[in-house]
Every structure is written in C-alpha cells, then in structure tokens.
CSV table of C-alpha atoms and ligand atoms in Angstrom, one decimal:
chain,number,residue,atom,x,y,z
A,514,MET,CA,51.6,31.0,-54.0
A,515,ALA,CA,54.0,33.7,-52.8
A,516,SER,CA,55.8,33.2,-49.5
A,517,THR,CA,55.2,35.7,-46.9
A,518,THR,CA,56.6,37.4,-43.8
A,519,PRO,CA,55.6,36.2,-40.4
A,520,ALA,CA,53.7,39.3,-39.4
A,521,SER,CA,54.1,43.0,-39.2
A,522,SER,CA,56.6,44.1,-36.6
A,523,SER,CA,54.0,45.4,-34.3
A,524,SER,CA,52.0,42.1,-34.3
A,525,MET,CA,55.0,40.0,-33.9
A,526,SER,CA,55.4,40.4,-30.1
A,527,VAL,CA,52.4,38.3,-29.2
A,528,PRO,CA,50.6,36.0,-31.6
A,529,PRO,CA,47.0,37.0,-32.1
A,530,ILE,CA,44.4,34.9,-30.3
A,531,PRO,CA,42.4,32.9,-32.9
A,532,ASN,CA,38.8,34.1,-32.9
A,533,VAL,CA,37.2,30.7,-32.2
A,534,SER,CA,33.8,32.2,-31.7
A,535,THR,CA,33.5,32.8,-35.5
A,536,LEU,CA,34.2,29.2,-36.4
A,537,PRO,CA,31.4,26.9,-37.4
A,538,SER,CA,30.5,24.9,-34.4
A,539,LEU,CA,29.7,21.2,-34.2
A,540,SER,CA,27.0,20.0,-31.9
A,541,ALA,CA,28.4,18.9,-28.6
A,542,ALA,CA,27.7,15.2,-29.2
A,543,LYS,CA,29.6,15.2,-32.4
A,544,LYS,CA,32.7,16.9,-31.2
A,545,PRO,CA,35.9,14.9,-31.2
A,546,ILE,CA,38.0,14.9,-28.0
A,547,THR,CA,41.4,16.4,-28.3
A,548,ILE,CA,44.3,14.6,-26.6
A,549,ILE,CA,47.2,17.1,-26.1
A,550,THR,CA,50.4,15.0,-25.6
A,551,ILE,CA,53.0,16.8,-23.5
A,552,GLY,CA,56.1,15.5,-21.9
A,553,MET,CA,59.9,15.9,-21.5
A,554,ALA,CA,62.2,15.2,-24.5
A,555,GLY,CA,62.6,11.5,-25.0
A,556,ALA,CA,59.6,10.5,-22.7
A,557,GLY,CA,58.1,8.7,-25.7
A,558,LYS,CA,55.5,11.1,-26.9
A,559,SER,CA,55.8,10.4,-30.6
A,560,THR,CA,55.9,6.6,-30.0
A,561,PHE,CA,52.9,7.0,-27.8
A,562,VAL,CA,51.0,9.0,-30.4
A,563,GLN,CA,51.8,6.3,-33.0
A,564,ARG,CA,50.6,3.6,-30.6
A,565,ILE,CA,47.2,5.3,-29.9
A,566,ASN,CA,47.0,6.1,-33.6
A,567,SER,CA,47.3,2.4,-34.6
A,568,HIS,CA,44.9,1.4,-31.8
A,569,LEU,CA,42.3,3.8,-33.2
A,570,HIS,CA,42.9,2.6,-36.7
A,571,SER,CA,42.3,-1.0,-35.5
A,572,LYS,CA,39.0,0.3,-34.2
A,573,ASP,CA,38.1,1.9,-37.5
A,574,SER,CA,38.2,5.3,-35.9
A,575,PRO,CA,41.3,7.0,-37.4
A,576,PRO,CA,42.3,10.1,-35.4
A,577,TYR,CA,43.1,13.6,-36.8
A,578,ILE,CA,46.7,14.3,-36.0
A,579,LEU,CA,48.6,17.6,-35.6
A,580,ASN,CA,52.4,17.7,-35.3
A,581,LEU,CA,53.5,20.8,-33.5
A,582,ASP,CA,57.2,19.8,-33.2
A,583,PRO,CA,59.0,21.9,-35.9
A,584,ALA,CA,62.3,20.2,-35.2
A,585,VAL,CA,61.3,16.5,-35.3
A,586,ALA,CA,63.4,14.6,-37.8
A,587,PHE,CA,61.4,11.4,-37.8
A,588,MET,CA,57.8,10.8,-37.0
A,589,PRO,CA,56.4,7.3,-36.8
A,590,PHE,CA,53.0,8.4,-38.0
A,591,GLU,CA,51.6,10.6,-40.7
A,592,ALA,CA,50.2,13.9,-39.4
A,593,ASN,CA,47.3,15.6,-41.0
A,594,ILE,CA,48.6,19.0,-40.1
A,595,ASP,CA,52.3,19.4,-39.7
A,596,ILE,CA,53.9,22.6,-38.4
A,597,ARG,CA,57.0,21.7,-40.6
A,598,ASP,CA,54.9,22.4,-43.7
A,599,THR,CA,54.4,26.0,-42.6
A,600,VAL,CA,57.5,27.0,-40.6
A,601,ASN,CA,61.0,26.2,-41.7
A,602,TYR,CA,62.6,25.9,-38.3
A,603,LYS,CA,66.2,26.0,-39.5
A,604,GLU,CA,65.5,29.2,-41.4
A,605,VAL,CA,64.0,30.7,-38.2
A,606,MET,CA,67.1,29.8,-36.3
A,607,LYS,CA,69.3,31.4,-39.0
A,608,GLN,CA,67.3,34.5,-39.6
A,609,TYR,CA,66.7,35.3,-35.9
A,610,ASN,CA,70.1,34.1,-34.8
A,611,LEU,CA,68.7,31.6,-32.3
A,612,GLY,CA,69.7,28.3,-30.8
A,613,PRO,CA,67.6,25.1,-31.1
A,614,ASN,CA,65.3,25.9,-28.1
A,615,GLY,CA,64.7,29.5,-29.1
A,616,GLY,CA,64.1,28.3,-32.7
A,617,ILE,CA,61.4,25.9,-31.6
A,618,LEU,CA,59.7,28.4,-29.4
A,619,THR,CA,59.8,31.1,-32.2
A,620,ALA,CA,58.6,28.6,-34.8
A,621,LEU,CA,55.6,27.7,-32.6
A,622,ASN,CA,54.9,31.4,-32.0
A,623,LEU,CA,54.8,32.0,-35.8
A,624,PHE,CA,52.6,29.0,-36.3
A,625,THR,CA,50.2,30.2,-33.6
A,626,THR,CA,49.5,33.3,-35.8
A,627,LYS,CA,47.8,30.8,-38.2
A,628,PHE,CA,46.0,28.8,-35.5
A,629,ASP,CA,42.6,30.0,-36.5
A,630,GLN,CA,43.1,28.2,-39.8
A,631,VAL,CA,44.2,25.1,-38.0
A,632,LEU,CA,41.1,25.1,-35.9
A,633,GLU,CA,38.9,25.6,-39.0
A,634,LEU,CA,40.6,22.6,-40.7
A,635,VAL,CA,40.1,20.4,-37.6
A,636,GLU,CA,36.5,21.5,-37.4
A,637,LYS,CA,35.9,20.7,-41.0
A,638,ARG,CA,37.7,17.4,-41.2
A,639,SER,CA,36.4,16.1,-37.9
A,640,ASP,CA,32.7,16.9,-38.7
A,641,SER,CA,30.6,13.7,-38.8
A,642,VAL,CA,29.1,12.6,-42.0
A,643,GLU,CA,26.0,10.4,-41.7
A,644,LEU,CA,25.5,7.8,-44.5
A,645,GLY,CA,22.5,5.6,-43.8
A,646,LEU,CA,23.1,4.0,-40.4
A,647,LEU,CA,26.8,4.7,-40.5
A,648,VAL,CA,28.4,7.8,-39.0
A,649,PHE,CA,31.8,8.7,-40.4
A,650,GLY,CA,33.9,11.3,-38.5
A,651,ARG,CA,37.0,11.7,-36.3
A,652,THR,CA,36.3,10.9,-32.7
A,653,TYR,CA,39.8,11.9,-31.6
A,654,VAL,CA,42.2,14.7,-32.4
A,655,ILE,CA,45.7,14.2,-31.3
A,656,LEU,CA,48.4,16.8,-30.8
A,657,ASP,CA,52.1,15.8,-30.6
A,658,THR,CA,54.2,18.6,-29.1
A,659,PRO,CA,57.9,19.4,-28.7
A,660,GLY,CA,59.8,18.2,-25.7
A,661,GLN,CA,60.5,21.8,-24.6
A,662,ILE,CA,57.7,21.7,-22.2
A,663,GLU,CA,58.4,25.3,-21.0
A,664,ILE,CA,56.3,26.2,-24.1
A,665,PHE,CA,53.3,25.1,-22.0
A,666,THR,CA,54.4,26.7,-18.8
A,667,TRP,CA,55.4,30.1,-19.8
A,668,SER,CA,55.2,30.8,-23.6
A,669,ALA,CA,52.3,32.7,-25.1
A,670,SER,CA,51.9,30.2,-28.0
A,671,GLY,CA,51.5,27.2,-25.7
A,672,ALA,CA,48.7,29.0,-23.8
A,673,ILE,CA,47.1,30.2,-26.9
A,674,ILE,CA,47.1,26.8,-28.5
A,675,THR,CA,45.7,25.0,-25.5
A,676,ASP,CA,43.1,27.7,-24.9
A,677,ALA,CA,42.0,27.8,-28.5
A,678,ILE,CA,41.7,24.0,-28.7
A,679,ALA,CA,40.0,23.7,-25.4
A,680,SER,CA,37.5,26.4,-26.3
A,681,SER,CA,36.5,24.5,-29.4
A,682,PHE,CA,36.7,20.8,-28.4
A,683,PRO,CA,36.6,18.7,-25.3
A,684,SER,CA,40.2,18.4,-24.4
A,685,VAL,CA,42.5,16.4,-22.1
A,686,VAL,CA,46.2,16.6,-21.5
A,687,ALA,CA,48.2,13.3,-21.7
A,688,TYR,CA,51.4,14.0,-19.7
A,689,VAL,CA,53.8,11.3,-20.9
A,690,ILE,CA,56.5,10.3,-18.3
A,691,ASP,CA,59.6,8.2,-18.9
A,692,THR,CA,58.9,5.7,-16.0
A,693,PRO,CA,62.4,4.1,-15.8
A,694,ARG,CA,64.0,7.6,-15.5
A,695,CYS,CA,61.7,8.5,-12.6
A,696,SER,CA,62.7,5.7,-10.3
A,697,ALA,CA,64.8,8.1,-8.2
A,698,PRO,CA,62.6,10.1,-5.8
A,699,ALA,CA,64.2,13.4,-6.6
A,700,THR,CA,63.7,12.9,-10.4
A,701,PHE,CA,60.2,11.7,-9.8
A,702,MET,CA,59.3,14.8,-7.8
A,703,SER,CA,60.8,17.2,-10.3
A,704,ASN,CA,58.8,15.5,-13.1
A,705,MET,CA,55.6,15.8,-10.9
A,706,LEU,CA,56.3,19.5,-10.3
A,707,TYR,CA,56.5,20.0,-14.1
A,708,ALA,CA,53.2,18.2,-14.5
A,709,CYS,CA,51.7,20.3,-11.7
A,710,SER,CA,52.7,23.6,-13.4
A,711,ILE,CA,51.3,22.3,-16.7
A,712,LEU,CA,48.0,21.5,-15.0
A,713,TYR,CA,48.0,24.9,-13.4
A,714,LYS,CA,48.6,26.6,-16.8
A,715,THR,CA,46.3,24.5,-19.0
A,716,LYS,CA,43.5,24.0,-16.4
A,717,LEU,CA,42.4,20.9,-18.3
A,718,PRO,CA,41.6,17.3,-17.4
A,719,PHE,CA,44.9,15.6,-16.9
A,720,ILE,CA,46.1,12.1,-17.3
A,721,LEU,CA,49.6,11.0,-16.1
A,722,VAL,CA,50.8,8.5,-18.7
A,723,PHE,CA,53.6,6.4,-17.2
A,724,ASN,CA,55.2,5.2,-20.4
A,725,LYS,CA,57.8,2.4,-21.0
A,726,THR,CA,56.3,0.0,-18.5
A,727,ASP,CA,57.9,-2.8,-20.5
A,728,VAL,CA,61.2,-1.6,-19.0
A,729,GLN,CA,60.0,-0.6,-15.6
A,730,PRO,CA,56.5,-1.2,-14.2
A,731,HIS,CA,55.0,2.0,-12.7
A,732,GLU,CA,53.6,0.5,-9.5
A,733,PHE,CA,56.4,2.2,-7.5
A,734,ALA,CA,55.1,5.6,-8.7
A,735,LEU,CA,51.5,4.8,-7.8
A,736,GLU,CA,52.6,3.8,-4.3
A,737,TRP,CA,54.6,7.1,-3.9
A,738,MET,CA,51.6,9.0,-5.1
A,739,HIS,CA,49.0,7.3,-2.9
A,740,ASP,CA,51.1,6.6,0.2
A,741,PHE,CA,52.8,9.7,1.6
A,742,GLU,CA,54.8,7.7,4.1
A,743,ALA,CA,56.1,5.4,1.4
A,744,PHE,CA,57.5,8.4,-0.5
A,745,GLN,CA,59.0,9.8,2.6
A,746,GLU,CA,60.7,6.5,3.2
A,747,ALA,CA,62.1,6.5,-0.3
A,748,LEU,CA,63.4,10.0,0.2
A,749,ALA,CA,65.0,9.1,3.5
A,750,THR,CA,66.9,6.2,2.1
A,751,HIS,CA,68.0,8.3,-0.9
A,752,GLU,CA,71.7,9.3,-1.0
A,753,GLY,CA,72.6,12.8,0.2
A,754,ASN,CA,69.6,13.3,2.5
A,755,ARG,CA,71.7,13.5,5.7
A,756,ASP,CA,74.6,15.7,6.5
A,757,ALA,CA,77.8,14.7,8.2
A,758,ASP,CA,76.0,14.8,11.6
A,759,GLY,CA,73.2,12.6,10.4
A,760,GLU,CA,70.7,15.5,10.3
A,761,PRO,CA,68.3,15.9,7.4
A,762,THR,CA,69.8,18.2,4.8
A,763,TYR,CA,68.1,21.3,3.5
A,764,MET,CA,67.2,19.4,0.3
A,765,ASN,CA,65.5,16.7,2.3
A,766,SER,CA,63.3,19.2,4.2
A,767,LEU,CA,62.5,21.0,1.0
A,768,MET,CA,61.5,17.8,-0.8
A,769,HIS,CA,59.4,16.9,2.3
A,770,SER,CA,57.5,20.1,2.1
A,771,MET,CA,57.1,19.9,-1.7
A,772,SER,CA,55.7,16.4,-1.4
A,773,LEU,CA,53.0,17.7,0.9
A,774,VAL,CA,52.0,20.2,-1.9
A,775,LEU,CA,52.0,17.4,-4.5
A,776,ASP,CA,49.9,15.2,-2.3
A,777,GLU,CA,47.0,17.6,-3.0
A,778,PHE,CA,47.8,17.7,-6.7
A,779,TYR,CA,47.7,13.9,-7.0
A,780,LYS,CA,44.1,13.9,-5.9
A,781,HIS,CA,43.0,15.6,-9.2
A,782,LEU,CA,44.8,13.2,-11.6
A,783,LYS,CA,44.1,10.1,-13.5
A,784,THR,CA,47.1,7.7,-14.0
A,785,VAL,CA,47.7,4.9,-16.4
A,786,GLY,CA,50.8,2.8,-17.1
A,787,VAL,CA,51.4,2.1,-20.7
A,788,SER,CA,54.0,0.6,-23.0
A,789,SER,CA,54.0,2.4,-26.3
A,790,VAL,CA,56.2,-0.4,-27.7
A,791,THR,CA,54.0,-3.4,-26.7
A,792,GLY,CA,50.6,-1.6,-26.5
A,793,ASP,CA,50.0,-2.5,-22.9
A,794,GLY,CA,47.7,-0.2,-21.0
A,795,ILE,CA,46.3,1.6,-24.1
A,796,LYS,CA,42.8,0.3,-23.5
A,797,GLU,CA,43.0,1.8,-20.0
A,798,PHE,CA,44.3,5.0,-21.4
A,799,PHE,CA,41.2,5.4,-23.6
A,800,GLU,CA,39.0,4.6,-20.6
A,801,ALA,CA,40.7,7.5,-18.8
A,802,VAL,CA,40.2,9.8,-21.9
A,803,ASP,CA,36.5,8.9,-22.1
A,804,ALA,CA,36.1,9.7,-18.4
A,805,SER,CA,37.9,13.0,-19.0
A,806,ARG,CA,35.4,14.0,-21.6
A,807,GLU,CA,32.6,13.9,-19.0
A,808,GLU,CA,34.8,15.8,-16.6
A,809,TYR,CA,35.6,18.4,-19.2
A,810,GLU,CA,31.9,19.0,-19.9
A,811,THR,CA,30.7,19.1,-16.3
A,812,GLN,CA,33.6,20.7,-14.5
A,813,TYR,CA,35.9,22.5,-16.9
A,814,LEU,CA,33.7,23.8,-19.7
A,815,PRO,CA,31.8,26.3,-17.5
A,816,ASP,CA,35.2,27.9,-16.4
A,817,ILE,CA,36.5,27.9,-19.9
A,818,GLU,CA,33.4,29.7,-21.2
A,819,ARG,CA,33.5,32.2,-18.4
A,820,ALA,CA,37.2,32.9,-19.1
A,821,ARG,CA,36.5,33.2,-22.8
A,822,ALA,CA,33.6,35.7,-22.2
A,823,VAL,CA,35.9,37.8,-20.0
A,824,ARG,CA,38.6,37.7,-22.6
A,825,GLU,CA,36.2,38.7,-25.4
A,826,LYS,CA,34.8,41.5,-23.3
A,827,THR,CA,38.3,42.8,-22.4
A,828,LEU,CA,39.2,42.7,-26.1
A,829,GLU,CA,36.0,44.5,-27.1
A,830,ASP,CA,36.5,47.2,-24.5
A,831,ALA,CA,40.1,47.7,-25.6
A,832,LYS,CA,39.1,48.0,-29.2
A,833,ALA,CA,36.3,50.5,-28.4
A,834,ASP,CA,38.6,52.5,-26.2
A,835,SER,CA,41.3,52.7,-28.9
A,836,MET,CA,38.7,53.6,-31.5
A,837,THR,CA,37.4,56.4,-29.4
A,838,ARG,CA,40.9,57.8,-28.8
A,839,MET,CA,41.7,57.5,-32.5
A,840,MET,CA,38.5,59.4,-33.5
A,841,LYS,CA,39.4,62.1,-30.9
A,842,ASP,CA,42.9,62.4,-32.3
A,843,LEU,CA,41.5,62.7,-35.9
A,844,GLU,CA,39.2,65.4,-34.8
A,845,VAL,CA,42.0,67.5,-33.2
A,846,ASP,CA,44.1,66.9,-36.4
A,847,ARG,CA,41.3,68.1,-38.6
A,848,GLU,CA,40.8,71.2,-36.5
A,849,ASN,CA,44.5,72.0,-36.5
A,850,PHE,CA,45.2,71.2,-40.1
A,851,PRO,CA,42.0,71.7,-42.2
A,852,GLU,CA,44.0,71.7,-45.5
A,853,ALA,CA,45.6,68.4,-44.8
A,854,ALA,CA,42.3,66.9,-43.8
A,855,GLU,CA,40.8,68.1,-47.1
A,856,ARG,CA,43.6,66.4,-49.1
A,857,ASP,CA,43.4,63.2,-47.0
A,858,ARG,CA,40.0,62.1,-48.3
A,859,TRP,CA,39.4,58.7,-49.8
A,860,ALA,CA,39.1,59.0,-53.6
A,861,GLU,CA,37.0,56.7,-55.8
A,862,GLU,CA,40.0,55.8,-58.0
A,863,ASP,CA,42.0,54.5,-55.0
A,864,GLY,CA,39.8,51.4,-55.2
A,865,ASP,CA,39.1,48.9,-52.6
A,866,ASP,CA,42.3,47.6,-51.1
A,867,GLU,CA,40.8,44.9,-49.1
A,868,ASP,CA,42.5,42.1,-51.0
A,869,GLU,CA,45.8,43.9,-51.4
A,870,ASP,CA,48.9,42.8,-49.6
A,871,ASP,CA,49.6,45.3,-46.8
A,872,GLY,CA,53.3,44.7,-47.0
A,873,ASP,CA,53.6,42.3,-44.1
A,874,GLY,CA,52.8,39.6,-46.6
A,875,ASP,CA,51.1,37.6,-43.8
A,876,GLU,CA,47.8,37.0,-45.5
A,877,GLU,CA,48.6,34.3,-48.0
A,878,THR,CA,50.2,31.6,-46.0
A,879,ASN,CA,47.8,28.8,-45.8
A,880,ILE,CA,47.9,25.9,-43.4
A,881,ILE,CA,47.4,22.6,-45.3
A,882,ASP,CA,46.0,19.3,-44.4
A,883,ARG,CA,48.8,17.1,-45.6
A,884,THR,CA,46.6,14.1,-46.1
A,885,GLU,CA,44.2,15.9,-48.4
A,886,ASP,CA,45.9,18.9,-50.0
A,887,GLY,CA,49.0,19.2,-52.1
A,888,TRP,CA,52.3,19.0,-50.3
A,889,PRO,CA,54.6,20.6,-49.5
A,890,GLY,CA,52.9,23.5,-47.8
A,891,GLU,CA,53.8,27.1,-47.9
A,892,TYR,CA,56.4,28.4,-45.5
A,893,ILE,CA,56.0,31.6,-43.5
A,894,ASP,CA,58.8,33.7,-45.0
A,895,VAL,CA,61.0,34.9,-42.1
A,896,THR,CA,63.7,36.4,-44.3
A,897,ARG,CA,62.3,40.0,-44.2
A,898,ALA,CA,61.8,40.1,-40.5
A,899,GLN,CA,65.3,41.0,-39.6
A,900,ARG,CA,66.7,44.3,-38.3
A,901,HIS,CA,64.8,47.4,-37.3
A,902,GLY,CA,67.1,50.3,-37.0
A,903,ASP,CA,68.7,50.5,-33.6
A,904,GLU,CA,66.2,48.2,-32.0
A,905,GLY,CA,67.9,45.1,-33.3
A,906,ILE,CA,66.2,42.0,-34.4
A,907,ARG,CA,62.5,41.7,-33.7
A,908,TRP,CA,61.2,38.2,-33.3
A,909,PRO,CA,58.0,36.8,-31.9
A,910,ARG,CA,58.4,36.7,-28.2
A,911,PRO,CA,56.3,35.1,-25.6
A,912,GLY,CA,54.0,37.6,-23.9
B,664,LIG,N1,61.1,0.4,-24.2
B,664,LIG,C1,60.4,1.4,-24.6
B,664,LIG,N2,60.9,2.4,-25.3
B,664,LIG,C2,60.1,3.4,-25.7
B,664,LIG,C3,58.7,3.5,-25.4
B,664,LIG,N3,58.2,4.6,-25.9
B,664,LIG,C4,59.2,5.2,-26.5
B,664,LIG,N4,60.3,4.5,-26.4
B,664,LIG,C5,61.7,4.9,-26.9
B,664,LIG,O1,62.0,6.2,-26.3
B,664,LIG,C6,62.8,6.9,-27.2
B,664,LIG,C7,62.2,8.3,-27.4
B,664,LIG,O2,60.9,8.2,-28.0
B,664,LIG,P1,60.2,9.3,-28.8
B,664,LIG,O3,58.8,8.8,-29.1
B,664,LIG,O4,61.0,9.8,-29.9
B,664,LIG,O5,60.1,10.4,-27.6
B,664,LIG,P2,59.6,11.9,-27.7
B,664,LIG,O6,59.0,12.2,-26.3
B,664,LIG,O7,58.7,12.1,-28.8
B,664,LIG,O8,60.9,12.7,-27.9
B,664,LIG,P3,61.2,14.2,-28.4
B,664,LIG,O9,60.6,14.3,-29.8
B,664,LIG,O10,62.6,14.4,-28.3
B,664,LIG,O11,60.4,15.1,-27.5
B,664,LIG,C8,62.8,6.1,-28.6
B,664,LIG,O12,64.0,5.4,-28.6
B,664,LIG,C9,61.6,5.2,-28.4
B,664,LIG,O13,61.8,4.0,-29.1
B,664,LIG,C10,58.2,2.4,-24.6
B,664,LIG,O14,57.0,2.3,-24.3
B,664,LIG,N5,59.1,1.4,-24.2
C-alpha cells in the first residue's frame, strides 16, 4: 500500500478525537480493563509490563499490549500494536527538524490521528469468544508509554489517548516509580507532584507502583505518605533546609506547604510495592487493578460519560454552526455571481470521489495488529509535510 502524509495542513494542529461512540461496544461484563503504564524514563515501565505480561500468561490470560513509545530500542515483550510500525520516529525528527523529545511528542500526535483504528482493533481482538463452557478473550489491555511524561500532563495526544481508552474500557493508571531514586525527600516529593498532575489530567483510578523493591523496599515511602510528621522530620534532616542562621530556608517552607497539598492527594491512591525483576508484589498489583475496575464503574464512569456527552454536544453545535455559516456564504456568493454558480454545478461525469485520495494521502495508513497481520506496518509518510510558504514548517502541535 502507498505511504501517506500525516494529515492535511489544517488538520495537523490538533489530532482529531476518535469517534468512540461509533465503535461496536462490548457488554460491560466482557470488557477488558486497560492498564495505562506511565512513569519517568528509567522507572522500569517496560520491565514492569513484561512482568505483568508473563504473570498473565502464567494464568492463561494473555493481555493485549500496545507500545506507544516510538523511540524504544528494545522491548522485553511482543506488542500486539506497536507505534513503531506506523510512525518512523527518526524520519519525524529529520523532516520536522526536531530533537528527541519533540520527535517523540510529534510521533505520538501523528499516531493519535489513527487512534480510532487502534480502538477498533482492541475492541475486536479483546472480544470474548465462548466455546462450550470456556470463554476466550483478553481480560487485560496494557499500554506501555514513553518516559516523557509531559505527554500526559500537557500534550493533546496524551489526553486524547487516555480519554478515548477510558471512554471505551474500564481503565486504570499504573504510575511506575523508581523507588531507590526516591529515597531523598525532595525527589520523592517532585515525583509525587508529577503523579498528582497526571491524576488531575487523566481523572482515572490511580495506582502508585513502587518498583525495584528488590533494591530498596518501599516502606519508607508509605510512612512518608501516611504519617505527615514523619515526612516533615525527613525534610528537616535533609541537607540545605536551614540557612546560615539556622532558620528554615525558603525551599523548606515551600516543601512543607506542598506536602500539605499532597497529603490530600494520597488519600485517593492505591499503592503497591513491586519488583519487576523478581515478580514480588505482582499479585497485590492485580488485586489493586481489580478494585480499580469497581471504582471506575461506580465513581469514574458517570463523570466520563457526562464529559463525553458535553464534548459531543459541543462538537455537534460547532458543526451545525459552521454548516449554517457556509450555507449563508454560498447563498451570498450565488446572488453576487450567478454565472459562476451556474458553472459550479456537480456533473454526472465527475463521478463519486468518495474513495479518491484527497491529496493529503492520510486515508490509507492502516494500523496493524503485529501478532496477526503482516509485518512491517505502513508508515505515515512525513516527507510531504514540510514547508508552507512563509509560515515555516507545520507539524502536529499539542493543542
Ligand atoms: N533491580 C531492578 N531493576 C529494574 C526493575 N525494573 C526495571 N529495572 C531496570 O531499570 C532499567 C530501566 O528499565 P526499563 O524497563 O527500560 O524502564 P522504562 O521506564 O521503560 O524506561 P524508558 O523506556 O526510558 O522510559 C533497566 O536496566 C531495568 O533492568 C526492578 O524491579 N528491579
């Protein structure tokens, strides 16, 4: 199949929101739960995904895995859908003149334009098949994501992906933390603030996964989270917290105030300690996931549905409004230029151009399920989306 451009220039600024309402829907009981793995670079996300993958295989319940990291060189598991089959990240960097971070973000934005296809595939492959007394189907869908977690705090694609997934399936965020690297109170707090902003953006059930407990047990973190005084004590003994006169520094007071804010945030979280290397804590992780499914259905789903209804209504209103304005413009045009209007009629011989390429070449890129379809996939062609007159390079930007 021919390769294609990412999108027309006008549609490249913000990836379109997949229309999940048109997808075939599974009955609630059959729906798999989606685990969205997010965490800083090197926290151990991929190793963790492989660990839960092998745990699920050992339970005869293989998950459906999506790799959303376009720049990953090695993955310890085989993904069913891999962004690298659709977007050539190095080519994106080259064509749009971007560094590694911008390249990852743009690659994800491009991939998001195809996310309705991804959802369709997940729906299709995760549907249960009943054979006699046995039920075959995927109970878990797992997303591995890039370490650039700003994708989930400010980029359009992060929000579109999590919204689209969460509107279609029960979903939970597994925020993976490098426990040994959090043993300093300031680092711990900054990681928690990241987690807090991701919770705020995704508005989904949230599990803090303290990883690498084989190197450093996570009990200190639990104590800091549940005992405010203990964290204050750790802060007080931390270097740089007093000035030359022995008074608390600005940083110390700031951290004190922030820890008050975080105290509220901790109340809404589940925490587990795991070692992705030894497999310790994986059972507890799945208990937390199962509890999150219930939480999703009772507490989160009503809000998600409300937000989706508002979004759809806004979209409908915007469409209706622009249609009315276009019709008015046409009317004025026809009155002012009757001859042009006469010439501008649709002729039989023009044929139906529904299947024709509209020039942006976006229609033919298909997302593939690597484990079932032929590989490699088909790259979105980014070579034509280059310069536009004086406006410079246009590339998909977060909204
Ligand atoms: N000791 C120990 N090492 C771990 C554990 N989990 C991951 N690691 C190591 O941590 C390093 C980073 O792991 P990855 O799984 O690549 O981390 P990631 O978060 O996917 O990294 P990015 O792809 O850069 O975002 C690797 O060297 C892993 O072997 C763990 O539970 N214990």
